[in-house]
PDB file of C-alpha atoms in Angstrom:
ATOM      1  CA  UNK A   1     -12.975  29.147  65.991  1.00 40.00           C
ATOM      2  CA  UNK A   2     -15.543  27.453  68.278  1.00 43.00           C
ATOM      3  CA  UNK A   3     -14.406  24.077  70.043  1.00 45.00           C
ATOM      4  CA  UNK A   4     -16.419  21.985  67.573  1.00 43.00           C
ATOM      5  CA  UNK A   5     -14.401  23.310  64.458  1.00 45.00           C
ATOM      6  CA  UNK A   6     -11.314  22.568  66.748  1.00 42.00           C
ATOM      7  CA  UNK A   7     -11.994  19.118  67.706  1.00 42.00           C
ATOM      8  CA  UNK A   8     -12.736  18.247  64.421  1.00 43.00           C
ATOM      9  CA  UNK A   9      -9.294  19.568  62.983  1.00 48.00           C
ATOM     10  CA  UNK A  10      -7.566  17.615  65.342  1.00 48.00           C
ATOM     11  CA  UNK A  11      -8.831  14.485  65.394  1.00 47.00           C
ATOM     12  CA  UNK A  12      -7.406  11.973  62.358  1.00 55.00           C
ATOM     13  CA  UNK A  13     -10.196  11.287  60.282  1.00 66.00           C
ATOM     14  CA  UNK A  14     -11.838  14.225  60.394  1.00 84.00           C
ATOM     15  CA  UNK A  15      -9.486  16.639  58.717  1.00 90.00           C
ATOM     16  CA  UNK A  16     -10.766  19.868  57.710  1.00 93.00           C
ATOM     17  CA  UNK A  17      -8.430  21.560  55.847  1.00 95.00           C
ATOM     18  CA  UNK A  18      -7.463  25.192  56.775  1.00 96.00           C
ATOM     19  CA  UNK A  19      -8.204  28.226  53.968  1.00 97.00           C
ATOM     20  CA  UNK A  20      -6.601  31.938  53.807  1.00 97.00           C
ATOM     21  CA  UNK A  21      -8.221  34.038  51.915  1.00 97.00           C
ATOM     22  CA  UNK A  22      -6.667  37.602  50.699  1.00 97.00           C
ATOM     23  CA  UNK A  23      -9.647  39.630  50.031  1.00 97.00           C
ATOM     24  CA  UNK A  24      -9.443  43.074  48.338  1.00 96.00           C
ATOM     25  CA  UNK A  25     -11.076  45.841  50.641  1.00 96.00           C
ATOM     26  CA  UNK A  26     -13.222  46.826  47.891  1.00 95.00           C
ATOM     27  CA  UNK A  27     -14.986  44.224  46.477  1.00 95.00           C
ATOM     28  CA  UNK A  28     -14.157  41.009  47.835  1.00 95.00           C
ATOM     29  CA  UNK A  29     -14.295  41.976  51.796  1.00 95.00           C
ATOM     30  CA  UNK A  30     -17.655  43.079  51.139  1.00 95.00           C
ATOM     31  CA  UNK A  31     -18.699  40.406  49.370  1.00 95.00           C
ATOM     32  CA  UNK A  32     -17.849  38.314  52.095  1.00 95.00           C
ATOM     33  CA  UNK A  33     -19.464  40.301  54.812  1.00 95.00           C
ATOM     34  CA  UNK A  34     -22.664  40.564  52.388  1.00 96.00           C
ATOM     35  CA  UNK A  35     -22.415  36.769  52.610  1.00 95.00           C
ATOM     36  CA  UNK A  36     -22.019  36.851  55.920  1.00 94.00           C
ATOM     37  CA  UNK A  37     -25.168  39.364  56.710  1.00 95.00           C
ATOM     38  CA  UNK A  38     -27.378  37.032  53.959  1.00 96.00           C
ATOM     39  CA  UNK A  39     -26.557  33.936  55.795  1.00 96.00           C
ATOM     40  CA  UNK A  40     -25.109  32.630  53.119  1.00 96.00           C
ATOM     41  CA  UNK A  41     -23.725  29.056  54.333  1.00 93.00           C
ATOM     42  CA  UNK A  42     -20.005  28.354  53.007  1.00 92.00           C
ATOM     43  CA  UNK A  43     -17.499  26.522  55.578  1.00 92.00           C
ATOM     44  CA  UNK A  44     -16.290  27.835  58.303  1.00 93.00           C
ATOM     45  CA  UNK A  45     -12.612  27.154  57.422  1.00 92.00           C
ATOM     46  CA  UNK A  46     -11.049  30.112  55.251  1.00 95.00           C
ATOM     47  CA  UNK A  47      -9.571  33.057  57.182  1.00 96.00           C
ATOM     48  CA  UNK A  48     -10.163  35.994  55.585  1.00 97.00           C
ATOM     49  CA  UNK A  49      -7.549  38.423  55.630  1.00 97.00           C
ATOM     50  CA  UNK A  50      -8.390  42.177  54.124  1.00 97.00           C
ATOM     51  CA  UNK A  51      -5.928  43.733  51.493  1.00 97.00           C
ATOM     52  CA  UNK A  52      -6.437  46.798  49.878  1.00 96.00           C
ATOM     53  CA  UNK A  53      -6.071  45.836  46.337  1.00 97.00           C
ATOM     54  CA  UNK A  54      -4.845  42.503  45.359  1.00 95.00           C
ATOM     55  CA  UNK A  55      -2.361  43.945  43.626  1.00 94.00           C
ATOM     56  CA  UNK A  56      -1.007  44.827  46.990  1.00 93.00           C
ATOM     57  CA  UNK A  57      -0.275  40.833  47.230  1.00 95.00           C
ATOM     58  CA  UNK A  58       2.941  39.477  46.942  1.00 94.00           C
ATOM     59  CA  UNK A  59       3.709  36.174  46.285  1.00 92.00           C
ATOM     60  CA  UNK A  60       6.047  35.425  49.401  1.00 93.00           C
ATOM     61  CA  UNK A  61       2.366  36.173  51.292  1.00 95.00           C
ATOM     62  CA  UNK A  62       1.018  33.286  49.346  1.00 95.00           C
ATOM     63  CA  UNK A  63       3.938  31.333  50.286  1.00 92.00           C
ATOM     64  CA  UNK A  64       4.506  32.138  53.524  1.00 93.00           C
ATOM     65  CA  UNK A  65       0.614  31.676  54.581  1.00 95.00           C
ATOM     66  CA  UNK A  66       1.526  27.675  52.942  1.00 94.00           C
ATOM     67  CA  UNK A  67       4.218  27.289  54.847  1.00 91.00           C
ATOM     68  CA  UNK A  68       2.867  28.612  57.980  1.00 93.00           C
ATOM     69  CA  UNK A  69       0.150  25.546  57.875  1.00 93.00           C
ATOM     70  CA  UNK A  70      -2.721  26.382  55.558  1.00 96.00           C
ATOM     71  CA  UNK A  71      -3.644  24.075  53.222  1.00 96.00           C
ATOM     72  CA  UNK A  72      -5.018  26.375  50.573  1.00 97.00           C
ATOM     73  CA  UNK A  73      -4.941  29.791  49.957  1.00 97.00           C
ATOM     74  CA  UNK A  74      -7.885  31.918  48.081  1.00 98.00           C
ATOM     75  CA  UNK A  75      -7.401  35.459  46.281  1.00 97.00           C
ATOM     76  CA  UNK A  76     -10.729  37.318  45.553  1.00 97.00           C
ATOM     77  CA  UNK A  77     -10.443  40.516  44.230  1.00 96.00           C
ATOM     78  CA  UNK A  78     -12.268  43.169  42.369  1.00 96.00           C
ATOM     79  CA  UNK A  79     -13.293  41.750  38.213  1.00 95.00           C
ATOM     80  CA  UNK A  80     -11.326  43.149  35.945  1.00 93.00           C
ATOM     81  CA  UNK A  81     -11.815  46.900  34.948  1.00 90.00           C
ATOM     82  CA  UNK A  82     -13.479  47.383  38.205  1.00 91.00           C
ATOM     83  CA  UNK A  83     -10.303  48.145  40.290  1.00 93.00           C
ATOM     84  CA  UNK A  84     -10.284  51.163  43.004  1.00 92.00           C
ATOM     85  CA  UNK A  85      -6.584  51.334  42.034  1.00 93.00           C
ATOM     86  CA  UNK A  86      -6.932  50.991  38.291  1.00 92.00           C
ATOM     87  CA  UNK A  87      -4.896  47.820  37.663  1.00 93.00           C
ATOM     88  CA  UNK A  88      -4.132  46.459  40.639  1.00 93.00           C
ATOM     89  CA  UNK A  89      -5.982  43.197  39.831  1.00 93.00           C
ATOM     90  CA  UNK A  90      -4.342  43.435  36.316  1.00 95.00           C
ATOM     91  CA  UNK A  91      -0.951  43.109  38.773  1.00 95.00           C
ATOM     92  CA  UNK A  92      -2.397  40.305  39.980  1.00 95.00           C
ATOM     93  CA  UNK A  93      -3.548  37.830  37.603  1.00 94.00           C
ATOM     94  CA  UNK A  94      -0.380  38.876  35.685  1.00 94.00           C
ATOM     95  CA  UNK A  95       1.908  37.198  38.350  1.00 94.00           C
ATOM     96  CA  UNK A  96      -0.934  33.948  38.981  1.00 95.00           C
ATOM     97  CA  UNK A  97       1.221  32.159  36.352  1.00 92.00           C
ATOM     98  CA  UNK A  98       4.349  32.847  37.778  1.00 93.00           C
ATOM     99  CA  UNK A  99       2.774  32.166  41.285  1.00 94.00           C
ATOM    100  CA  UNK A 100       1.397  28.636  39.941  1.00 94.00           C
ATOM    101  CA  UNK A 101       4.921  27.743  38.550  1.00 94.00           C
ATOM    102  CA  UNK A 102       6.903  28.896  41.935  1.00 91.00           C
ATOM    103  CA  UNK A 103       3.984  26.925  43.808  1.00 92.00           C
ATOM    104  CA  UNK A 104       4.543  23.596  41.833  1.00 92.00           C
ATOM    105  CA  UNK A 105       8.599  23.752  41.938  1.00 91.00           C
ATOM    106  CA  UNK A 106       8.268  23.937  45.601  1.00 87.00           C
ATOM    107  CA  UNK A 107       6.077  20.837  45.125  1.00 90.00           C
ATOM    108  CA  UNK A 108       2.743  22.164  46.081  1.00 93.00           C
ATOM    109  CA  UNK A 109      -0.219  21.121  43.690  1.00 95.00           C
ATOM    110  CA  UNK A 110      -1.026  24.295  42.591  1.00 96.00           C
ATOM    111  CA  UNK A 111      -4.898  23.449  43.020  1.00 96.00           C
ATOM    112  CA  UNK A 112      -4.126  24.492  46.091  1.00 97.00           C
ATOM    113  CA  UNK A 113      -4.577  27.953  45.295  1.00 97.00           C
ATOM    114  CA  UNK A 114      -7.579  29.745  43.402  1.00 97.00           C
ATOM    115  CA  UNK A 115      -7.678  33.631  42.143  1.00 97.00           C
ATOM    116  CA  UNK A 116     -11.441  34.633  41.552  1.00 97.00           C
ATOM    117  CA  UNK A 117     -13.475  37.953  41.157  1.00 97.00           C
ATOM    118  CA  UNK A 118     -15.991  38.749  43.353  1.00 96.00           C
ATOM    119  CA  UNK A 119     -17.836  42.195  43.666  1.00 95.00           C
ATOM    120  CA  UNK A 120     -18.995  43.471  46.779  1.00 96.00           C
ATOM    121  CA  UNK A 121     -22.697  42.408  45.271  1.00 96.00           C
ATOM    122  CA  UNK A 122     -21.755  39.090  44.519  1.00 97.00           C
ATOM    123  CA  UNK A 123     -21.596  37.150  47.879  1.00 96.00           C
ATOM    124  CA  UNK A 124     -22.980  34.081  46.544  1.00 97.00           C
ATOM    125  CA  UNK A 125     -19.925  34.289  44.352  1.00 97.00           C
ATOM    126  CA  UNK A 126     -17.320  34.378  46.930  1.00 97.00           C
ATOM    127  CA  UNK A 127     -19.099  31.703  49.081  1.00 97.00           C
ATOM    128  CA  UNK A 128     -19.341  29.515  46.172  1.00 97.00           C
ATOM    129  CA  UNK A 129     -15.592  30.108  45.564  1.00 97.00           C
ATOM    130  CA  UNK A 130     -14.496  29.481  48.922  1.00 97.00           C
ATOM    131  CA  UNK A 131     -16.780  26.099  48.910  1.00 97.00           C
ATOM    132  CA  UNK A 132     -14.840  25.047  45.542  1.00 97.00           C
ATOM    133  CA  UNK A 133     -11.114  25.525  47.234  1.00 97.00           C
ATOM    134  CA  UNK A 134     -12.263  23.816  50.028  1.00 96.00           C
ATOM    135  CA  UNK A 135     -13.960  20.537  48.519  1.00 96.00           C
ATOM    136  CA  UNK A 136     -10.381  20.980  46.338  1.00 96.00           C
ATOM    137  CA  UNK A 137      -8.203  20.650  48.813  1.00 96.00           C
ATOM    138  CA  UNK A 138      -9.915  17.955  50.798  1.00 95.00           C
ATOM    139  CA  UNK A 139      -9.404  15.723  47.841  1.00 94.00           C
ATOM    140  CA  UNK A 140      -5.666  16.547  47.956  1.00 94.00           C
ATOM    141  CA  UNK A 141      -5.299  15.834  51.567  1.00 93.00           C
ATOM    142  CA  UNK A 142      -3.272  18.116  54.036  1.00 93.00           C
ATOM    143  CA  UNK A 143      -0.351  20.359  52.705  1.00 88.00           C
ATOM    144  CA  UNK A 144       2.482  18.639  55.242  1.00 77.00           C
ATOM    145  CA  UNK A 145       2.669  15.423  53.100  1.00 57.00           C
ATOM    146  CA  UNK A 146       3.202  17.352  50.286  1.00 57.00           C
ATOM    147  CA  UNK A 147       6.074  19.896  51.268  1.00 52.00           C
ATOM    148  CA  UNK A 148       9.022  19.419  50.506  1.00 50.00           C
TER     149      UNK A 148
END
């Protein structure tokens, strides 16, 4: 994080909400590093943190990264069919419901959280999805208001 990005999530007006991002290994890491190599501009504020298989994702991680102060959490894994591990993604957008439902009774707007496929070829993809949570969440203001 470079001292502009910090001064600018500190001061009042100028909130800039704070993103993890689960990224299967596979497809999604690489799309984001294939972003990254195109210069392919998204904001700087998602943290992207490499899983092998979003199936490998369990909720509590979604959960826990909320309640450890980010505002929005992205999960970008391999499209469907395209798996390393078969199903894993299968596993995962199998428990988004559930995750969406546990969200909101813990009084989190679920649009707080986004599930999207992104190949390792797709960067524009995965920058456009991380641009999308982001503008999201800025319209819903910071997560602490809304935790109960």
């Amino acid at each position: 994080m470079t001292q502009a990005t910090t001064k600018t999530t500190t001061t009042g007006n100028d909130w800039e909400p704070k993103i993890v991002a689960f990224c299967c290994n596979w497809c999604s890491y690489a799309g984001a590093d294939l972003a990254g190599t195109s210069r392919i501009q998204y904001p700087p504020n998602a943290r992207i943190i490499r899983v092998n298989c979003t199936g490998r994702i369990d909720p509590d991680f979604i959960l826990a990264a909320l309640e450890m102060g980010a505002d929005g959490v992205l999960v970008s894994g391999c499209h469907p069919g395209d798996c390393h591990y078969t199903s894993g993604n299968l596993k995962m957008q199998a428990r988004w419901a559930l995750l969406r439902k546990a969200i909101e009774q813990a009084g989190i707007d679920p649009r707080r959280i986004r599930l999207q496929w992104a190949s390792a070829s797709e960067a524009q993809i995965f920058a456009d999805g991380v641009t999308l949570l982001i503008d999201q969440v800025k319209k819903l203001g910071p997560l602490r208001g809304q935790w109960r």
